[in-house]
């Protein structure tokens, strides 16, 4: 005789809240990840879960083939603070700003110290000297102790600059430890240069038809949304219809509720089972479970099992009424 | 006779995410979702167009990192498991929603869709989407272009030209293994261009690239036709500029089509909505709720996620058709106006991230489908064209040096070079310098040493992926990006040290060769 049960569970439909939900891929890498609290299901159930053999389904889903090889353990590693180099590198950020990072080797430092004399050197200031390479006009930036990189604003775009890292002595002399690569800042507007062969009758119009007065607008907003989506730990909280975050209404107190119905049971594993006339696959042990959303009204759910030789059948018909008030 | 051209360009890219060391890795889902929601739907659209005799044209990048993932047997297997799970889940959803016809119809839609995806993936495409795309290239409908090998943002590598060259050379070689010919065009990662970069492209036989609008408009000398004709760099490589008007119609967060209230709401997914124990087998193994891809709601309006109304497929399709018609109408107007004004047939270049179509904007592939059909049947003013085809037919163009630019926020490098991510460059540059040094020091090598050198090149390329800097800046899932940067730099540095000490650790090398198995055919001497 098959077991029969009828269970109705009501589960609250949860409005999503942002929670940390990224699996940290690291073994033990990241203090942040390690400190993250274990996620818990945020559901409150009236009855305990009833879907049996869950792990099996799960295994099947995530089974990725027989050969999961063992890997050598990789040792802990930290990127070095410095490489013992003596160099400075400049990188363009936009028409007005570039970025420089540097390293002054202790050898170069000693060299300069010896050259200028220890006393004088100890009173020197570390500075960046930024040159316009066209006329070698320059300006200095005095650095805070221990800095190894800087964002530098240039006087004018579309010019070529380089920068020295060095020491400004009390007597006004500047001793460079290293010189950077040369960088040309982008032009931030249309060029003044006009090609005679390709004379332009009405440039302003071309410029504006091409979108020239709205540069930097357009794709980025949605691109960010799209990319963010790939990176979002939770997909929640965004409306796709706009770039702004969905503003949750100010609700000091609220409630949403819904009902679901779970029908489950078991029969001979070899039997054929139908629910409301539709064939349902049994698990290996003959158990089954179905989950329905449950709207208001009456539901009749005939469940029928037929023995594999067709000689016997059993029927159970739960009737469920939901009335929401 | 047509008065101008529309060149749609789709940029398909995902960073190389492959973690054989984990049974189930969240970030790999990026690929699986894109396969189900973007790549296969696009292939379906192309197929339908070809079958119906609609003559369409599209330029599309398939980045080497994406291509490598699509051809990877481990990820292919995992995709099958992934789609199997969705088929099972959508089947259960059909039961669960039995008394809610509007939801059940959607569950059925997803169920059919997933079954079709599985069938296509396994039987029609033989697990390899690259060949599926190649077919349309061979038919002359699609021009597939390459990208930086790992989507490295090239302007921030300018101080080491060999590193830039390696990104291009490895990409071109990889393209050849996928498509049996050399790439003719390139999508510069994030459209990042600096003057001189074109010289390196030329070495690889690349004929054209794309820049953002101001890359052309701020070029020197002034470009006579604005962005409505390509320009040649001094190297002879052509640059096409993005048209803002058409881009905005799709991209703009406020006016763009994808925000229509009838379209599917991306952010409400049953992975978050449904009872935990029910959904548990279909979310991440560690119990983290994730997007499953089954979404029942439409955007509805500017309302809270809980207030969304059910999605009605037919209404969404009708809107997609309207929007395609609207887009085409506007392009026709634009082209007619430009044609008279310029005295030449303009080309309107509209580039988008491919994953916008289908993955984010669910109806995007349908929109494309309608657009190409309308363009084919309803009018004669605008013709679709690939960028290469345009160059073939219009070889005379002005010589202009485009301006340093990107299509990122504010148009330059700032997204990838700011407080959150600027620390990576000293390490990336150092690694690149060391790689060049190794390549010069070992012009000829074999056996274990050669494997070590090749792997060092892979690790460097993977570390250079612009995606990591981007993620650090966006502020979500930062630890993964930091970890990836560190891991690859670490592996590179170890290799460098071991090569220097003549002490390569073979078992470890074999491991990382298996983990970071991108570019199997790489030759480290590209750095020499």
Coordinates of N, CA and C in Angstrom, one line a residue, chain B residues 350-484:
Chain B
X350 N 27.4 51.5 -36.1 CA 26.7 51.3 -34.8 C 27.3 50.1 -34.0
X351 N 28.2 50.3 -33.1 CA 28.7 49.2 -32.4 C 28.1 49.0 -31.0
X352 N 27.9 47.8 -30.7 CA 27.3 47.4 -29.4 C 28.0 46.2 -28.8
X353 N 27.9 46.1 -27.5 CA 28.3 44.8 -26.9 C 27.3 43.7 -27.3
X354 N 27.9 42.6 -27.8 CA 26.9 41.6 -28.3 C 26.0 41.1 -27.2
X355 N 26.6 41.0 -26.0 CA 25.8 40.5 -24.9 C 24.6 41.3 -24.5
X356 N 24.6 42.6 -25.0 CA 23.4 43.4 -24.8 C 22.2 42.7 -25.5
X357 N 22.5 42.1 -26.6 CA 21.4 41.5 -27.4 C 21.1 40.1 -26.9
X358 N 20.0 40.0 -26.2 CA 19.6 38.6 -25.8 C 19.8 38.5 -24.3
X359 N 21.0 38.7 -23.9 CA 21.3 38.5 -22.5 C 20.7 39.6 -21.6
X360 N 21.0 40.8 -22.0 CA 20.4 41.9 -21.2 C 19.1 42.4 -21.8
X361 N 19.2 42.7 -23.1 CA 18.0 43.0 -23.8 C 17.5 41.8 -24.5
X362 N 16.5 41.1 -23.8 CA 16.1 39.8 -24.2 C 15.6 39.8 -25.6
X363 N 14.9 40.8 -26.0 CA 14.3 40.9 -27.4 C 15.3 41.4 -28.4
X364 N 16.6 41.7 -28.0 CA 17.6 42.2 -28.9 C 17.7 41.4 -30.2
X365 N 17.9 40.1 -30.1 CA 18.0 39.3 -31.3 C 16.8 39.4 -32.2
X366 N 15.6 39.5 -31.6 CA 14.4 39.7 -32.4 C 14.4 41.0 -33.1
X367 N 14.9 42.0 -32.4 CA 15.0 43.3 -33.0 C 15.9 43.3 -34.2
X368 N 17.0 42.7 -34.1 CA 17.9 42.6 -35.2 C 17.3 41.9 -36.4
X369 N 16.6 40.8 -36.0 CA 15.9 40.0 -37.1 C 14.9 40.9 -37.8
X370 N 14.1 41.6 -37.1 CA 13.1 42.5 -37.8 C 13.8 43.6 -38.6
X371 N 14.9 44.1 -38.0 CA 15.6 45.2 -38.6 C 16.1 44.8 -40.0
X372 N 16.8 43.6 -40.0 CA 17.4 43.2 -41.3 C 16.3 42.8 -42.3
X373 N 15.2 42.3 -41.8 CA 14.1 42.0 -42.7 C 13.5 43.2 -43.3
X374 N 13.3 44.2 -42.5 CA 12.7 45.4 -42.9 C 13.6 46.1 -43.9
X375 N 14.9 46.1 -43.6 CA 15.9 46.8 -44.4 C 15.9 46.1 -45.8
X376 N 15.7 44.8 -45.8 CA 15.7 44.1 -47.1 C 14.5 44.3 -47.9
X377 N 13.3 44.3 -47.2 CA 12.1 44.2 -48.0 C 11.4 45.6 -48.1
X378 N 11.6 46.5 -47.1 CA 10.7 47.7 -47.1 C 11.3 48.9 -47.7
X379 N 12.5 49.0 -48.0 CA 13.1 50.3 -48.4 C 14.4 50.1 -49.2
X380 N 14.8 51.2 -49.8 CA 16.1 51.0 -50.6 C 17.1 52.1 -50.3
X381 N 16.8 52.9 -49.2 CA 17.7 54.0 -48.9 C 19.0 53.5 -48.2
X382 N 18.8 52.6 -47.2 CA 19.9 52.2 -46.4 C 20.2 50.7 -46.7
X383 N 21.5 50.4 -46.9 CA 21.8 49.0 -47.1 C 22.7 48.6 -46.0
X384 N 22.6 47.3 -45.5 CA 23.5 46.9 -44.5 C 24.9 46.5 -45.1
X385 N 25.9 46.7 -44.4 CA 27.2 46.5 -45.0 C 28.2 46.1 -43.9
X386 N 29.2 45.3 -44.2 CA 30.3 45.1 -43.3 C 31.3 46.1 -43.5
X387 N 32.2 46.3 -42.5 CA 33.2 47.4 -42.6 C 34.2 47.1 -43.7
X388 N 34.5 45.8 -43.9 CA 35.4 45.4 -44.9 C 34.9 45.6 -46.3
X389 N 33.6 45.3 -46.4 CA 33.0 45.5 -47.7 C 33.0 46.9 -48.1
X390 N 32.7 47.8 -47.1 CA 32.7 49.2 -47.4 C 34.0 49.6 -47.9
X391 N 35.1 49.2 -47.2 CA 36.4 49.6 -47.7 C 36.8 49.1 -49.1
X392 N 36.3 47.9 -49.3 CA 36.6 47.3 -50.7 C 35.9 48.2 -51.7
X393 N 34.7 48.6 -51.5 CA 34.0 49.4 -52.5 C 34.3 50.9 -52.5
X394 N 34.9 51.4 -51.3 CA 35.2 52.8 -51.2 C 36.7 53.0 -50.8
X395 N 37.6 52.7 -51.6 CA 39.0 52.7 -51.2 C 39.6 54.0 -51.0
X396 N 39.0 55.1 -51.5 CA 39.6 56.4 -51.4 C 39.0 57.1 -50.2
X397 N 39.9 57.3 -49.3 CA 39.5 58.0 -48.0 C 40.6 58.9 -47.5
X398 N 40.3 59.8 -46.7 CA 41.2 60.8 -46.2 C 42.2 60.2 -45.3
X399 N 43.4 60.8 -45.2 CA 44.4 60.3 -44.2 C 44.3 61.2 -43.0
X400 N 44.0 60.6 -41.9 CA 43.9 61.3 -40.6 C 44.4 60.5 -39.5
X401 N 45.2 61.1 -38.6 CA 45.6 60.3 -37.4 C 44.5 60.4 -36.4
X402 N 43.9 59.3 -36.0 CA 42.8 59.4 -35.0 C 43.4 59.9 -33.7
X403 N 42.6 60.3 -32.8 CA 43.0 60.8 -31.5 C 43.0 59.6 -30.5
X404 N 43.9 59.7 -29.6 CA 43.9 58.8 -28.4 C 42.5 58.8 -27.9
X405 N 42.0 57.6 -27.7 CA 40.6 57.6 -27.2 C 40.2 56.2 -26.8
X406 N 39.0 56.1 -26.1 CA 38.4 54.8 -25.8 C 36.9 55.0 -25.8
X407 N 36.1 53.9 -25.7 CA 34.7 54.1 -25.6 C 34.3 54.0 -24.2
X408 N 35.2 54.1 -23.3 CA 34.9 54.0 -21.9 C 34.4 55.4 -21.3
X409 N 34.0 55.4 -20.1 CA 33.5 56.6 -19.5 C 34.5 57.7 -19.7
X410 N 33.9 58.9 -20.1 CA 34.7 60.1 -20.4 C 35.6 59.9 -21.7
X411 N 35.7 58.8 -22.2 CA 36.3 58.6 -23.5 C 37.8 58.4 -23.5
X412 N 38.4 58.2 -22.4 CA 39.9 58.0 -22.4 C 40.2 56.7 -21.6
X413 N 41.2 56.9 -20.7 CA 41.7 55.7 -20.0 C 41.2 55.6 -18.5
X414 N 40.4 56.6 -18.1 CA 40.2 56.7 -16.7 C 39.6 55.5 -16.0
X415 N 38.7 54.8 -16.8 CA 38.1 53.6 -16.2 C 39.0 52.6 -15.7
X416 N 40.1 52.5 -16.5 CA 41.1 51.4 -16.2 C 42.3 51.9 -15.5
X417 N 42.3 53.2 -15.2 CA 43.4 53.8 -14.5 C 42.9 54.8 -13.5
X418 N 42.7 54.4 -12.3 CA 42.2 55.3 -11.3 C 42.5 54.6 -9.9
X419 N 42.1 55.3 -8.9 CA 42.5 54.9 -7.5 C 42.3 53.4 -7.2
X420 N 41.3 52.8 -7.7 CA 41.1 51.4 -7.3 C 42.0 50.4 -8.0
X421 N 42.5 50.8 -9.2 CA 43.2 49.8 -10.0 C 44.6 50.2 -10.5
X422 N 45.0 51.4 -10.2 CA 46.3 51.8 -10.7 C 47.5 51.1 -10.2
X423 N 47.3 50.4 -9.1 CA 48.4 49.6 -8.5 C 48.8 48.4 -9.3
X424 N 48.0 48.0 -10.3 CA 48.3 46.8 -11.0 C 49.4 47.1 -12.1
X425 N 49.5 48.3 -12.5 CA 50.3 48.6 -13.7 C 51.8 48.4 -13.5
X426 N 52.3 48.7 -12.3 CA 53.7 48.6 -12.1 C 54.1 47.1 -12.2
X427 N 53.2 46.2 -11.8 CA 53.4 44.8 -11.8 C 53.2 44.3 -13.2
X428 N 52.2 44.7 -13.9 CA 52.0 44.3 -15.2 C 53.1 44.7 -16.2
X429 N 53.6 45.9 -16.0 CA 54.6 46.4 -16.8 C 55.9 45.6 -16.6
X430 N 56.2 45.4 -15.3 CA 57.4 44.7 -14.9 C 57.3 43.3 -15.5
X431 N 56.2 42.6 -15.4 CA 56.1 41.3 -16.0 C 56.3 41.3 -17.5
X432 N 55.7 42.4 -18.2 CA 55.9 42.5 -19.6 C 57.4 42.7 -20.0
X433 N 58.0 43.5 -19.2 CA 59.5 43.7 -19.5 C 60.2 42.4 -19.3
X434 N 59.9 41.7 -18.2 CA 60.6 40.4 -18.0 C 60.3 39.4 -19.1
X435 N 59.1 39.4 -19.6 CA 58.8 38.5 -20.7 C 59.6 38.8 -21.9
X436 N 59.7 40.1 -22.2 CA 60.5 40.5 -23.4 C 62.0 40.1 -23.2
X437 N 62.4 40.3 -22.0 CA 63.8 39.9 -21.6 C 64.0 38.4 -21.8
X438 N 63.0 37.6 -21.4 CA 63.1 36.1 -21.5 C 63.1 35.7 -23.0
X439 N 62.2 36.4 -23.7 CA 62.1 36.0 -25.2 C 63.4 36.3 -25.9
X440 N 64.0 37.4 -25.5 CA 65.3 37.8 -26.2 C 66.4 36.8 -25.7
X441 N 66.4 36.4 -24.5 CA 67.4 35.6 -23.9 C 67.4 34.2 -24.4
X442 N 66.2 33.7 -24.8 CA 66.0 32.4 -25.2 C 65.4 32.3 -26.6
X443 N 66.2 32.8 -27.6 CA 65.6 32.8 -29.0 C 65.3 31.4 -29.5
X444 N 65.9 30.4 -28.8 CA 65.7 29.1 -29.3 C 65.6 28.2 -28.1
X445 N 64.6 27.5 -27.9 CA 64.5 26.6 -26.7 C 63.6 25.4 -27.0
X446 N 63.7 24.4 -26.2 CA 62.8 23.3 -26.4 C 62.5 22.6 -25.1
X447 N 61.7 21.6 -25.2 CA 61.3 20.8 -24.0 C 60.7 21.6 -22.9
X448 N 61.1 21.3 -21.7 CA 60.5 21.9 -20.5 C 60.6 23.4 -20.5
X449 N 61.8 23.9 -20.9 CA 62.1 25.3 -20.9 C 61.1 26.0 -21.8
X450 N 60.9 25.4 -23.0 CA 59.9 26.1 -23.9 C 58.5 26.1 -23.4
X451 N 58.1 25.0 -22.7 CA 56.8 25.0 -22.1 C 56.7 26.1 -21.0
X452 N 57.8 26.2 -20.3 CA 57.8 27.3 -19.2 C 57.6 28.6 -19.8
X453 N 58.4 28.9 -20.9 CA 58.3 30.2 -21.5 C 57.0 30.5 -22.1
X454 N 56.4 29.5 -22.8 CA 55.1 29.6 -23.4 C 54.0 29.9 -22.3
X455 N 54.2 29.2 -21.2 CA 53.2 29.4 -20.1 C 53.3 30.8 -19.5
X456 N 54.6 31.2 -19.4 CA 54.8 32.6 -18.9 C 54.1 33.6 -19.7
X457 N 54.1 33.4 -21.0 CA 53.4 34.3 -22.0 C 51.9 34.3 -21.7
X458 N 51.4 33.1 -21.5 CA 49.9 32.9 -21.3 C 49.6 33.7 -20.0
X459 N 50.4 33.5 -18.9 CA 50.0 34.1 -17.7 C 50.0 35.6 -17.8
X460 N 51.0 36.1 -18.5 CA 51.1 37.6 -18.7 C 49.9 38.1 -19.4
X461 N 49.5 37.4 -20.5 CA 48.4 37.8 -21.3 C 47.1 37.8 -20.4
X462 N 47.0 36.8 -19.6 CA 45.7 36.7 -18.8 C 45.7 37.8 -17.7
X463 N 46.9 38.1 -17.2 CA 46.9 39.2 -16.2 C 46.5 40.5 -16.8
X464 N 46.8 40.6 -18.1 CA 46.6 41.9 -18.8 C 45.1 42.2 -19.1
X465 N 44.3 41.2 -19.0 CA 42.9 41.4 -19.4 C 42.3 42.7 -18.8
X466 N 41.7 43.5 -19.6 CA 41.2 44.8 -19.0 C 40.0 44.5 -18.1
X467 N 39.4 43.4 -18.2 CA 38.2 43.1 -17.4 C 38.5 43.2 -15.9
X468 N 39.8 42.8 -15.5 CA 40.1 42.8 -14.1 C 40.1 44.3 -13.5
X469 N 40.8 45.2 -14.3 CA 40.8 46.6 -13.9 C 39.4 47.1 -13.9
X470 N 38.6 46.7 -14.9 CA 37.2 47.2 -15.0 C 36.4 46.8 -13.7
X471 N 36.6 45.5 -13.3 CA 35.8 45.0 -12.2 C 36.3 45.7 -10.9
X472 N 37.6 45.9 -10.8 CA 38.0 46.6 -9.6 C 37.4 48.0 -9.5
X473 N 37.2 48.6 -10.6 CA 36.6 50.0 -10.6 C 35.1 49.9 -10.3
X474 N 34.4 48.9 -10.9 CA 33.0 48.8 -10.6 C 32.6 48.5 -9.2
X475 N 33.5 47.9 -8.5 CA 33.3 47.7 -7.1 C 32.5 46.5 -6.7
X476 N 32.0 45.7 -7.6 CA 31.4 44.4 -7.3 C 32.3 43.3 -7.7
X477 N 32.4 42.3 -6.9 CA 33.1 41.1 -7.2 C 34.6 41.4 -7.4
X478 N 35.0 42.4 -6.6 CA 36.4 42.9 -6.7 C 37.4 41.8 -6.4
X479 N 37.1 41.0 -5.3 CA 38.0 40.1 -4.8 C 38.4 39.1 -5.9
X480 N 37.4 38.8 -6.8 CA 37.8 37.8 -7.9 C 38.7 38.5 -8.9
X481 N 38.5 39.7 -9.2 CA 39.4 40.4 -10.1 C 40.8 40.6 -9.5
X482 N 40.9 40.9 -8.3 CA 42.2 41.0 -7.6 C 42.9 39.7 -7.6
X483 N 42.1 38.7 -7.3 CA 42.7 37.4 -7.2 C 43.2 36.9 -8.6
X484 N 42.4 37.2 -9.6 CA 42.9 36.8 -11.0 C 44.2 37.5 -11.3

